[in-house]
Coordinates of C-alpha atoms and ligand atoms in Angstrom, one line a residue:
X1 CA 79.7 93.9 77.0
X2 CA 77.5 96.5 78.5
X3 CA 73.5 96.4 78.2
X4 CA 72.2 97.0 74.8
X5 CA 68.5 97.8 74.1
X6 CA 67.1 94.9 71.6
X7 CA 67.0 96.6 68.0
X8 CA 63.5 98.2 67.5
X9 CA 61.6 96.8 64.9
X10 CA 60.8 100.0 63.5
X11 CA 61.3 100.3 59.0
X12 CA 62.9 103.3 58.3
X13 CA 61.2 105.8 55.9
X14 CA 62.5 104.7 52.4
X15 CA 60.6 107.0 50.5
X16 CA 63.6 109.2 49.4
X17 CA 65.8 105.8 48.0
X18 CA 62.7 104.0 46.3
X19 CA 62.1 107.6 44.5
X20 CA 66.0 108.4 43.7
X21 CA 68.1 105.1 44.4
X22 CA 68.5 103.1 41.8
X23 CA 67.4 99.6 42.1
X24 CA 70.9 98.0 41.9
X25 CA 70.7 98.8 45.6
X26 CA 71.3 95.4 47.5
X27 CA 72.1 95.2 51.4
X28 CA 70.0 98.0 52.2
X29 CA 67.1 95.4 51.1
X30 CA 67.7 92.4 54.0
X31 CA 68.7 95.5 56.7
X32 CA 66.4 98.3 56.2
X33 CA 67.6 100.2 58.9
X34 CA 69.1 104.0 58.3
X35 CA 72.6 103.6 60.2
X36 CA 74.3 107.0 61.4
X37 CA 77.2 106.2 63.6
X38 CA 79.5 103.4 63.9
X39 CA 81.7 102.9 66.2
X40 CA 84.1 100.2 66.9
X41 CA 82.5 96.8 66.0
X42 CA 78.7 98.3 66.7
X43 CA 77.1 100.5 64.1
X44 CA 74.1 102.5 65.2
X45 CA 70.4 103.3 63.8
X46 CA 68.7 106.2 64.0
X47 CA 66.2 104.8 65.5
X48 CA 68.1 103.8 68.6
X49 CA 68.9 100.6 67.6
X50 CA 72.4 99.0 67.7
X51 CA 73.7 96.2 65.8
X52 CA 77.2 94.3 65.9
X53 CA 78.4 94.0 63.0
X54 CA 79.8 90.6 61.3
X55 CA 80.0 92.0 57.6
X56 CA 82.7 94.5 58.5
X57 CA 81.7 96.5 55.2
X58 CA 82.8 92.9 53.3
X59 CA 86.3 92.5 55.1
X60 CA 86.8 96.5 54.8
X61 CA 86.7 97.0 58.1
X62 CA 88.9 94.7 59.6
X63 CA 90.1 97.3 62.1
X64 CA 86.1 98.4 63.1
X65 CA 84.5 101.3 62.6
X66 CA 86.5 104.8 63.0
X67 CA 89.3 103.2 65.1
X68 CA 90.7 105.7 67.5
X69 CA 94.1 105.7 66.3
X70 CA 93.1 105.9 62.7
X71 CA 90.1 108.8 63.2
X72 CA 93.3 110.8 64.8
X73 CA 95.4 110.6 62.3
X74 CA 93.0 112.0 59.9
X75 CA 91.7 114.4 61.7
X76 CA 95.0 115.4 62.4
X77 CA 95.9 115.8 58.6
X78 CA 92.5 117.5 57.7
X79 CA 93.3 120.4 60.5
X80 CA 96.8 120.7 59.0
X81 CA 95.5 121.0 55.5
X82 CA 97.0 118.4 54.5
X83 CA 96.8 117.6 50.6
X84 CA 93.6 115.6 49.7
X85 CA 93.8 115.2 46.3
X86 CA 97.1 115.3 44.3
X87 CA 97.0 112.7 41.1
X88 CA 99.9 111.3 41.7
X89 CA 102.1 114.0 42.5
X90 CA 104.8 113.3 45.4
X91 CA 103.1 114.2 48.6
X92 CA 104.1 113.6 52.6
X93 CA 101.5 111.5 52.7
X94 CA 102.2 108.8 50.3
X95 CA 106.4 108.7 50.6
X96 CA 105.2 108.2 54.5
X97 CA 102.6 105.4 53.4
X98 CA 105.4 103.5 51.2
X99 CA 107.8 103.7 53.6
X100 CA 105.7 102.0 56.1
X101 CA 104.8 99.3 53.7
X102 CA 108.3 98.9 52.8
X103 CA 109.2 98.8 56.4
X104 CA 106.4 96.8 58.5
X105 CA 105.4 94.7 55.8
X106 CA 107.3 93.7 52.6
X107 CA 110.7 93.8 54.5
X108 CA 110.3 91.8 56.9
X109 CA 108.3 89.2 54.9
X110 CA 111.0 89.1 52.3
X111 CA 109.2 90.5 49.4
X112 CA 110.2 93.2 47.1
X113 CA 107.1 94.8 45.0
X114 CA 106.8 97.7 43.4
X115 CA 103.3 99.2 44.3
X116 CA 100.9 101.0 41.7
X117 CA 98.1 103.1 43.0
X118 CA 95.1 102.2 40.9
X119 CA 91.7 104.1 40.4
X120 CA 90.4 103.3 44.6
X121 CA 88.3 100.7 44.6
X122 CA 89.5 96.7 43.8
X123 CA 88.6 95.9 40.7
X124 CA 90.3 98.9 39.5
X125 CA 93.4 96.3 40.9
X126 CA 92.4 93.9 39.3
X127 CA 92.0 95.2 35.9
X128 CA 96.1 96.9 36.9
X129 CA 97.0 93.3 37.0
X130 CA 95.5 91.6 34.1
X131 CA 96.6 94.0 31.7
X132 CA 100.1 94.4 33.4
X133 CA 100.3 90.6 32.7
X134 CA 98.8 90.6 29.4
X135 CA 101.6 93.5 28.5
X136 CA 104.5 91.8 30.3
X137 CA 103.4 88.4 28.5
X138 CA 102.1 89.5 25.2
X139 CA 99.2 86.9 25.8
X140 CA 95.8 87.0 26.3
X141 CA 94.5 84.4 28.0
X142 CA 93.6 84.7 32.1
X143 CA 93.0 81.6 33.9
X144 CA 90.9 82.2 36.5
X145 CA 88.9 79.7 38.8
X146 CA 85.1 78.3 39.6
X147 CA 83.4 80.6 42.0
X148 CA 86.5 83.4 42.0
X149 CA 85.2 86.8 42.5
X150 CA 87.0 89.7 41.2
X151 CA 84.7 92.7 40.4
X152 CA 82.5 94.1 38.2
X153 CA 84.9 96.1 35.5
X154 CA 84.7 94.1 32.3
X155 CA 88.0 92.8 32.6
X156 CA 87.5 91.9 36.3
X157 CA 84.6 90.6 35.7
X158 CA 85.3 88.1 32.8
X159 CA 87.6 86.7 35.5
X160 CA 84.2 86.2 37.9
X161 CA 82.7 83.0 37.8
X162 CA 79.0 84.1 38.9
X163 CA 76.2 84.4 36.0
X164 CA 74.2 86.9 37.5
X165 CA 77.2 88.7 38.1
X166 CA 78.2 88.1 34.6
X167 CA 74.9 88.8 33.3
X168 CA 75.2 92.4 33.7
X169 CA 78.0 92.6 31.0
X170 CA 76.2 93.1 27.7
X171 CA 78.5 92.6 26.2
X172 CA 80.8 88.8 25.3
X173 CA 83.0 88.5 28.8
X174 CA 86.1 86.8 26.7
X175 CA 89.8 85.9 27.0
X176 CA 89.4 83.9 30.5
X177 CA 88.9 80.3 30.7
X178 CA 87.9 79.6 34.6
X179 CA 89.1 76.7 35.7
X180 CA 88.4 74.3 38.1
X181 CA 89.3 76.0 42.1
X182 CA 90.9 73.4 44.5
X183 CA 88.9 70.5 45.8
X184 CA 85.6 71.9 42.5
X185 CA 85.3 68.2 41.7
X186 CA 85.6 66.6 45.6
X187 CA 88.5 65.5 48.1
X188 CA 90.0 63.0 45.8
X189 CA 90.4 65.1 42.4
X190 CA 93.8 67.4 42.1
X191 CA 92.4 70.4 40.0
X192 CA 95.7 71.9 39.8
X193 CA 97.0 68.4 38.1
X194 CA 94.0 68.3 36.0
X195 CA 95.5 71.6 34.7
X196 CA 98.6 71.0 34.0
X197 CA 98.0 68.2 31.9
X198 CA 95.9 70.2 30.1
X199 CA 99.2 72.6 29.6
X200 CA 101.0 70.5 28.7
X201 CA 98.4 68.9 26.0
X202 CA 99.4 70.6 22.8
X203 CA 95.9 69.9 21.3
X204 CA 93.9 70.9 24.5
X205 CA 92.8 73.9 23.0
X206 CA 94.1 75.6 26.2
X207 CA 95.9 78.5 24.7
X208 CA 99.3 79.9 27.0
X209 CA 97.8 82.0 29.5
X210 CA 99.1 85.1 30.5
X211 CA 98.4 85.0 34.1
X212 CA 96.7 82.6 37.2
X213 CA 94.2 85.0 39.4
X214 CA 93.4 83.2 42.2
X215 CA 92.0 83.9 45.6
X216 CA 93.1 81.6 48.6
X217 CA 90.5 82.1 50.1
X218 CA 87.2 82.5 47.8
X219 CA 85.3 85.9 49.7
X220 CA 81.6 86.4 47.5
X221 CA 82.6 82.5 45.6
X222 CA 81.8 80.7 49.2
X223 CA 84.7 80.6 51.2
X224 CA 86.2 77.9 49.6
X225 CA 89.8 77.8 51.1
X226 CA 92.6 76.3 48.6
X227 CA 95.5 74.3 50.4
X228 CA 99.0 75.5 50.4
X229 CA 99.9 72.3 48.1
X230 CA 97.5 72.9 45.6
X231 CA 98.5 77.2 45.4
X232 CA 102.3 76.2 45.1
X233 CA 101.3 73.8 42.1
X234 CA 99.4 76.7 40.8
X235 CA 102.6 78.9 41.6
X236 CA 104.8 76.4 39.5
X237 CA 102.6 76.2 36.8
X238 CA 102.9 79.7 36.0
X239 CA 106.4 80.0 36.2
X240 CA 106.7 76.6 33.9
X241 CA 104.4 78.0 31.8
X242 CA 105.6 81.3 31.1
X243 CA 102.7 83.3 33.1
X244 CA 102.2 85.5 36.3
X245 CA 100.4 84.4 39.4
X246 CA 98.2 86.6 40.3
X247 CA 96.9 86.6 44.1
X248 CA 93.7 88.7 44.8
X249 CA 93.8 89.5 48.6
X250 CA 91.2 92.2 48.2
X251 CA 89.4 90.6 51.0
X252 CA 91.8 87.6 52.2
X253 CA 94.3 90.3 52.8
X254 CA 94.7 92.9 55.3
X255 CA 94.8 90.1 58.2
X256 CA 91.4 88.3 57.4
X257 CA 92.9 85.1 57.2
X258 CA 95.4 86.1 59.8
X259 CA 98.7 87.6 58.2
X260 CA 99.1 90.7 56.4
X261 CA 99.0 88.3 52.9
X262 CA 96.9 85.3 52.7
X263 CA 99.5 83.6 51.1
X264 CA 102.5 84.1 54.3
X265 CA 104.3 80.9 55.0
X266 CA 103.1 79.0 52.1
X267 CA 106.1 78.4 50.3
X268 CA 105.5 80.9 47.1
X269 CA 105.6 84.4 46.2
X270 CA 103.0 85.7 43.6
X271 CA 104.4 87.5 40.6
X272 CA 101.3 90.1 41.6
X273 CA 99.0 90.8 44.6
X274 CA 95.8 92.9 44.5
X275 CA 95.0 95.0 47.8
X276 CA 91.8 97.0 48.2
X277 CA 88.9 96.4 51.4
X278 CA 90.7 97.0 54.4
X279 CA 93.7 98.2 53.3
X280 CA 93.1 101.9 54.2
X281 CA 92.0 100.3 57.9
X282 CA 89.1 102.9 57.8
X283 CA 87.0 101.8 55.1
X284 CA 88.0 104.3 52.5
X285 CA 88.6 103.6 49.0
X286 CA 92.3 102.9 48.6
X287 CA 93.5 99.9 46.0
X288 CA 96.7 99.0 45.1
X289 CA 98.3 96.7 42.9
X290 CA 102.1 94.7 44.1
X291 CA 104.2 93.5 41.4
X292 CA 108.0 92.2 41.3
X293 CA 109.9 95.3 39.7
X294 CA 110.8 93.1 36.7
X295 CA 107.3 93.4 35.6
X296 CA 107.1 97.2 35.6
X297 CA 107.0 97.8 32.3
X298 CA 104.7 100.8 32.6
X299 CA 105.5 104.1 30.4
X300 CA 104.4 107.0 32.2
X301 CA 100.9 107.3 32.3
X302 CA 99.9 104.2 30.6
X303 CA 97.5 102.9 33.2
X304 CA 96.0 105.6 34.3
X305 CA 92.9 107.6 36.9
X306 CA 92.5 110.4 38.7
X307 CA 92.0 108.9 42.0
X308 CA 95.4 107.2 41.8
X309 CA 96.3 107.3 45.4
X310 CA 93.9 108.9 47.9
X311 CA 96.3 110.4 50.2
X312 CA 93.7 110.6 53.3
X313 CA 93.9 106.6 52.9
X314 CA 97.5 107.1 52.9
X315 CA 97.2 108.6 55.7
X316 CA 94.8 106.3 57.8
X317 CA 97.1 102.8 55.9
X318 CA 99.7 104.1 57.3
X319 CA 98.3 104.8 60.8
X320 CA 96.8 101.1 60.3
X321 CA 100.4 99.7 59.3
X322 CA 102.5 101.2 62.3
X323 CA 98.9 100.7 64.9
X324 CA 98.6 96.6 63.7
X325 CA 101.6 95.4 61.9
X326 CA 104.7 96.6 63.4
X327 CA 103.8 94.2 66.2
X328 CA 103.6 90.4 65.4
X329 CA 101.0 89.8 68.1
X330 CA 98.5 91.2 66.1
X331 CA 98.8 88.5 63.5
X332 CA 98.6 86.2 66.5
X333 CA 95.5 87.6 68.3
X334 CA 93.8 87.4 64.9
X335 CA 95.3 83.4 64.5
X336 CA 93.7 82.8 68.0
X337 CA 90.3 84.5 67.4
X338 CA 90.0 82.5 64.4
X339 CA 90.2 79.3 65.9
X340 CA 87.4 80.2 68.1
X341 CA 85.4 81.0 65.2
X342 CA 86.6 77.7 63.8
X343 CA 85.5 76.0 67.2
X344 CA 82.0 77.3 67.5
X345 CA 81.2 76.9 63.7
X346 CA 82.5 73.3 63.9
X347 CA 80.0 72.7 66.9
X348 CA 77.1 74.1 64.8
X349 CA 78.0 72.1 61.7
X350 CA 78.5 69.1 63.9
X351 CA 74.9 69.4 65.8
X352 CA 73.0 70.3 62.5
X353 CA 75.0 68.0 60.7
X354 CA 76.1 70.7 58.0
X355 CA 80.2 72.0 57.0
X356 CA 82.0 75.1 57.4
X357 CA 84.6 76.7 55.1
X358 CA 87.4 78.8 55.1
X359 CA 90.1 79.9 57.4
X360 CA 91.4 82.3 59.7
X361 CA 89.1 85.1 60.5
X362 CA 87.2 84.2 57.1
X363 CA 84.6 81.6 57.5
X364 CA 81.5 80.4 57.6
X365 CA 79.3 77.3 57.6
X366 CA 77.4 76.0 54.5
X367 CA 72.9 75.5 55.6
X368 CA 72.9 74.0 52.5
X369 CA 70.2 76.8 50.4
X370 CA 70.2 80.8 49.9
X371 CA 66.8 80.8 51.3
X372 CA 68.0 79.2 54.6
X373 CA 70.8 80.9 55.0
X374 CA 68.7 84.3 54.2
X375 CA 66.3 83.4 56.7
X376 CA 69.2 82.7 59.5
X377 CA 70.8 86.1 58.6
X378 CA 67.4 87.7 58.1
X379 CA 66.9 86.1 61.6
X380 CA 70.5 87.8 63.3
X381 CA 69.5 91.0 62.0
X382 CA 66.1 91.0 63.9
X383 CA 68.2 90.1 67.0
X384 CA 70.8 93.0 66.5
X385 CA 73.9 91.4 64.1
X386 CA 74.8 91.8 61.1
X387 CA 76.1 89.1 58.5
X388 CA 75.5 88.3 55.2
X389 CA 76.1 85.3 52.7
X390 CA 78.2 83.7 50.3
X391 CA 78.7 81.1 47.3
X392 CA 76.9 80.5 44.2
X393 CA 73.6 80.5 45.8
X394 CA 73.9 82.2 48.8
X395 CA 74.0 78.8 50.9
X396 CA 77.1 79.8 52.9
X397 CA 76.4 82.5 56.0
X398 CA 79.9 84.2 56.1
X399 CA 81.5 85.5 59.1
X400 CA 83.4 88.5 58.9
X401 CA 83.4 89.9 62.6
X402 CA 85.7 92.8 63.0
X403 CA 89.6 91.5 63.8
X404 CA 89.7 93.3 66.8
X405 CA 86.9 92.2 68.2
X406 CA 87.1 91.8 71.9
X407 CA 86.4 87.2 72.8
X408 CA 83.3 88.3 75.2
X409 CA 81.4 90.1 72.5
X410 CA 82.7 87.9 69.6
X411 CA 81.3 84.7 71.2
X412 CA 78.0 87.1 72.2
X413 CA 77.3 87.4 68.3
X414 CA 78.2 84.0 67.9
X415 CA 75.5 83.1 70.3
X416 CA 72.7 84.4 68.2
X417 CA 74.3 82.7 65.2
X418 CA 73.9 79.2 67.0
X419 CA 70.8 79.9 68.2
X420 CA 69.5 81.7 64.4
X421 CA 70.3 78.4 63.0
X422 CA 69.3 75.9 65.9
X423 CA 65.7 78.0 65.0
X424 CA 65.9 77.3 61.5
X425 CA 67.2 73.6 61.1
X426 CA 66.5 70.9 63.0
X427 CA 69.6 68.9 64.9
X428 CA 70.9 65.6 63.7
X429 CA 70.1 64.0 67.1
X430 CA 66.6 63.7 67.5
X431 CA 66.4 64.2 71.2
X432 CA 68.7 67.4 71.5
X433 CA 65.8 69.8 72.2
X434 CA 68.1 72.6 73.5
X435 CA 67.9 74.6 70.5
X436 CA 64.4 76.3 69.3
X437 CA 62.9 77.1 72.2
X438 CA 60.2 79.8 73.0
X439 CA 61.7 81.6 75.7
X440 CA 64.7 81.9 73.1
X441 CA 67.8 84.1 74.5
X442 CA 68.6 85.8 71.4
X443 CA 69.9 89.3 71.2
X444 CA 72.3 91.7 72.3
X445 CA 69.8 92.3 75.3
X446 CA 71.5 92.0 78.6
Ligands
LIG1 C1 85.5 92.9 46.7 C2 86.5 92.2 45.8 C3 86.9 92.7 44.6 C4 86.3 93.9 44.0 O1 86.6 95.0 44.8 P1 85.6 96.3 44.7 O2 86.2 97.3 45.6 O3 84.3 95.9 45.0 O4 85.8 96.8 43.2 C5 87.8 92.0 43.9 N1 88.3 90.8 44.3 C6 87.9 90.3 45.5 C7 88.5 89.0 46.0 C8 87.0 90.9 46.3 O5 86.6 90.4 47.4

């Protein structure tokens, strides 16, 4: 890592976005910095200031900022005047982008979906697959989970378990029932058994759902991780039941838990996926929904939008596809980098006797209250990183270091982590005094 000057502690002039930005405005708020380059897994102030980044735009930017390989591809597209926008017409750039996925990732994990480019940003893949399963099913009823996150479209958002999320509805959120997530009510409850018999109850008053949207790994809902048994009991349930599994990788996808799908190696296929974050590798707005072609039952511009396919995120997907995926060790290097994160947040836990969630390249470690965890992130920030929260109150700080993220400066970030927290709560052991102290080494300072 070379030397790094310590962030200055200088507050941007935020006249212009108090006067014109609306107030829904949120990150901006805990990181008032104005950021104008980004490079890699650093993004840049212009005040000088420089700050690794563990949000990676919310697992959009699993590949860093303006990869080399990605930035090229573009560029090279834009000086060829290369179509931007096109509908849905055929274009170079989206046979090129399908053929890649067909090739470097469904093939060779045995999966045959038909893809449907949605308006670009996730929910928009989400609301693709709900009504693609209320259509295929003729039913009405989602079951979705405690703490899932979907987005913020009506019908991605009556799937949202959050109430202040749900609060900005206005209108009744209906035609979900959420459902308990894996492990809800503790270690010794099944939820997914709890569910079934419920199925299977005539008199339940749990009417035939048309679909099961789950995340394996819950992203904004606190990184609650279900276990392989417990998905493939959600898997059979569906197909018993008459409904489509619906997996939302939006943000486990795209390698954050370590292969291209959350789900690899599990033991199930979902009826539909939901891809958006990092699938266009460069942090552009690109969604897509996967379904078994059985299910396309689609008439020609049924579903429609006018950003259906951006083709520069064709473009930069594709570069990500052939640059990442076409060579397993990728998938490896991320499996190995996650089990140092899984290390050094299993140390902190341990020493501060708290617990960490999730898995792969996707966790974080639970301090227990938003307002510690704000002040442990509010703390990183000061000391040049960036990382937010997660869960119902905010209790969880979330990791989400770039994937590509070289060991030396992942464990330097991890450092002012340990040392954020070892400031904030006191160890178990009484006599470890090694955290908290005055002559602190925290930040990116060499
Ligand atoms: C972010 C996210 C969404 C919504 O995506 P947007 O691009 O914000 O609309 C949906 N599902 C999951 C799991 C997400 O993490």
């Amino acid at each position: 890592m070379t030397s790094t000057p310590k962030p200055s502690a200088k507050t941007p002039d935020t006249k212009i976005y108090e006067r014109r930005e609306s107030g829904v405005r949120s990150y901006s708020r805990s990181m008032p910095r104005q950021f104008n380059k980004a490079q890699g897994v650093w993004m840049h102030g212009n005040d000088g200031s420089r700050y690794l980044d563990f949000l990676s735009g919310c697992s959009s930017l699993n590949y860093g900022h303006n990869h080399p390989a990605l930035k090229q591809a573009l560029m090279d597209y834009i000086a060829a005047d290369g179509v931007t926008h096109a509908l849905d017409l055929y274009t170079d750039a989206k046979a090129e982008f399908l053929a890649t996925l067909e090739d470097v990732i469904l093939k060779p994990r045995g999966l045959d979906y038909r893809a449907m480019f949605t308006g670009p940003t996730g929910t928009n893949a989400v609301e693709a697959a709900i009504k693609l399963a209320r259509k295929v099913t003729g039913r009405e009823t989602v079951i979705a989970f405690t703490n899932g996150f979907h987005g913020m479209t009506l019908g991605a958002l009556a799937c949202t378990g959050n109430a202040g999320k749900r609060g900005g509805a206005g209108v009744p959120l209906s035609h979900v029932s959420h459902e308990p997530y894996d492990g809800y009510y503790g270690p010794d409850v099944d939820t997914a058994d709890l569910l079934e018999q419920r199925l299977e109850d005539p008199s339940s008053g749990l009417d035939a759902p048309a679909a099961f949207l789950v995340e394996t790994v819950q992203g904004e809902g606190g990184l609650n991780a279900a276990s392989p048994e417990w998905l493939r009991k959600i898997a059979a349930l569906a197909k018993k039941h008459g409904a489509l599994m619906i997996v939302d990788d939006i943000q486990a996808g795209c390698g954050r838990t370590g292969g291209f799908f959350s789900f690899e190696d599990m033991g199930f296929k979902p009826d539909i996926v939901t891809l958006a974050k990092s699938l266009s590798g460069m942090g552009l707005p690109f969604a897509l929904t996967l379904f078994r072609p059985e299910l396309d039952v689609w008439s020609p511009g049924e579903h429609n939008g006018t950003f259906r396919g951006n083709n520069h995120a064709f473009v930069t997907a594709t570069a990500a596809l052939k640059e990442f995926w076409a060579d397993p060790k990728f998938a490896e290097d991320v499996a190995r980098r996650g089990r140092i994160l899984e290390e050094r947040l299993d140390k902190m836990a341990k020493r501060h006797g708290l617990s960490t969630r999730g898995r792969g390249m996707m966790r974080g470690i639970n301090v227990e209250t938003g307002e510690i965890a704000d002040k442990i992130t509010g703390t990183c920030f000061d000391e040049g990183l960036i990382i937010e929260t997660s869960g119902a109150h905010g209790e969880i700080v979330k990791v989400l270091a770039p994937l590509v993220i070289d060991d030396e400066t992942f464990n330097a970030g991890l450092d002012i982590l340990e040392e954020a927290i070892a400031e904030t709560i006191a160890p178990v052991d009484a006599s470890d005094t090694t955290g908290a102290k005055a002559d602190s080494k925290l930040g990116l300072a060499a």
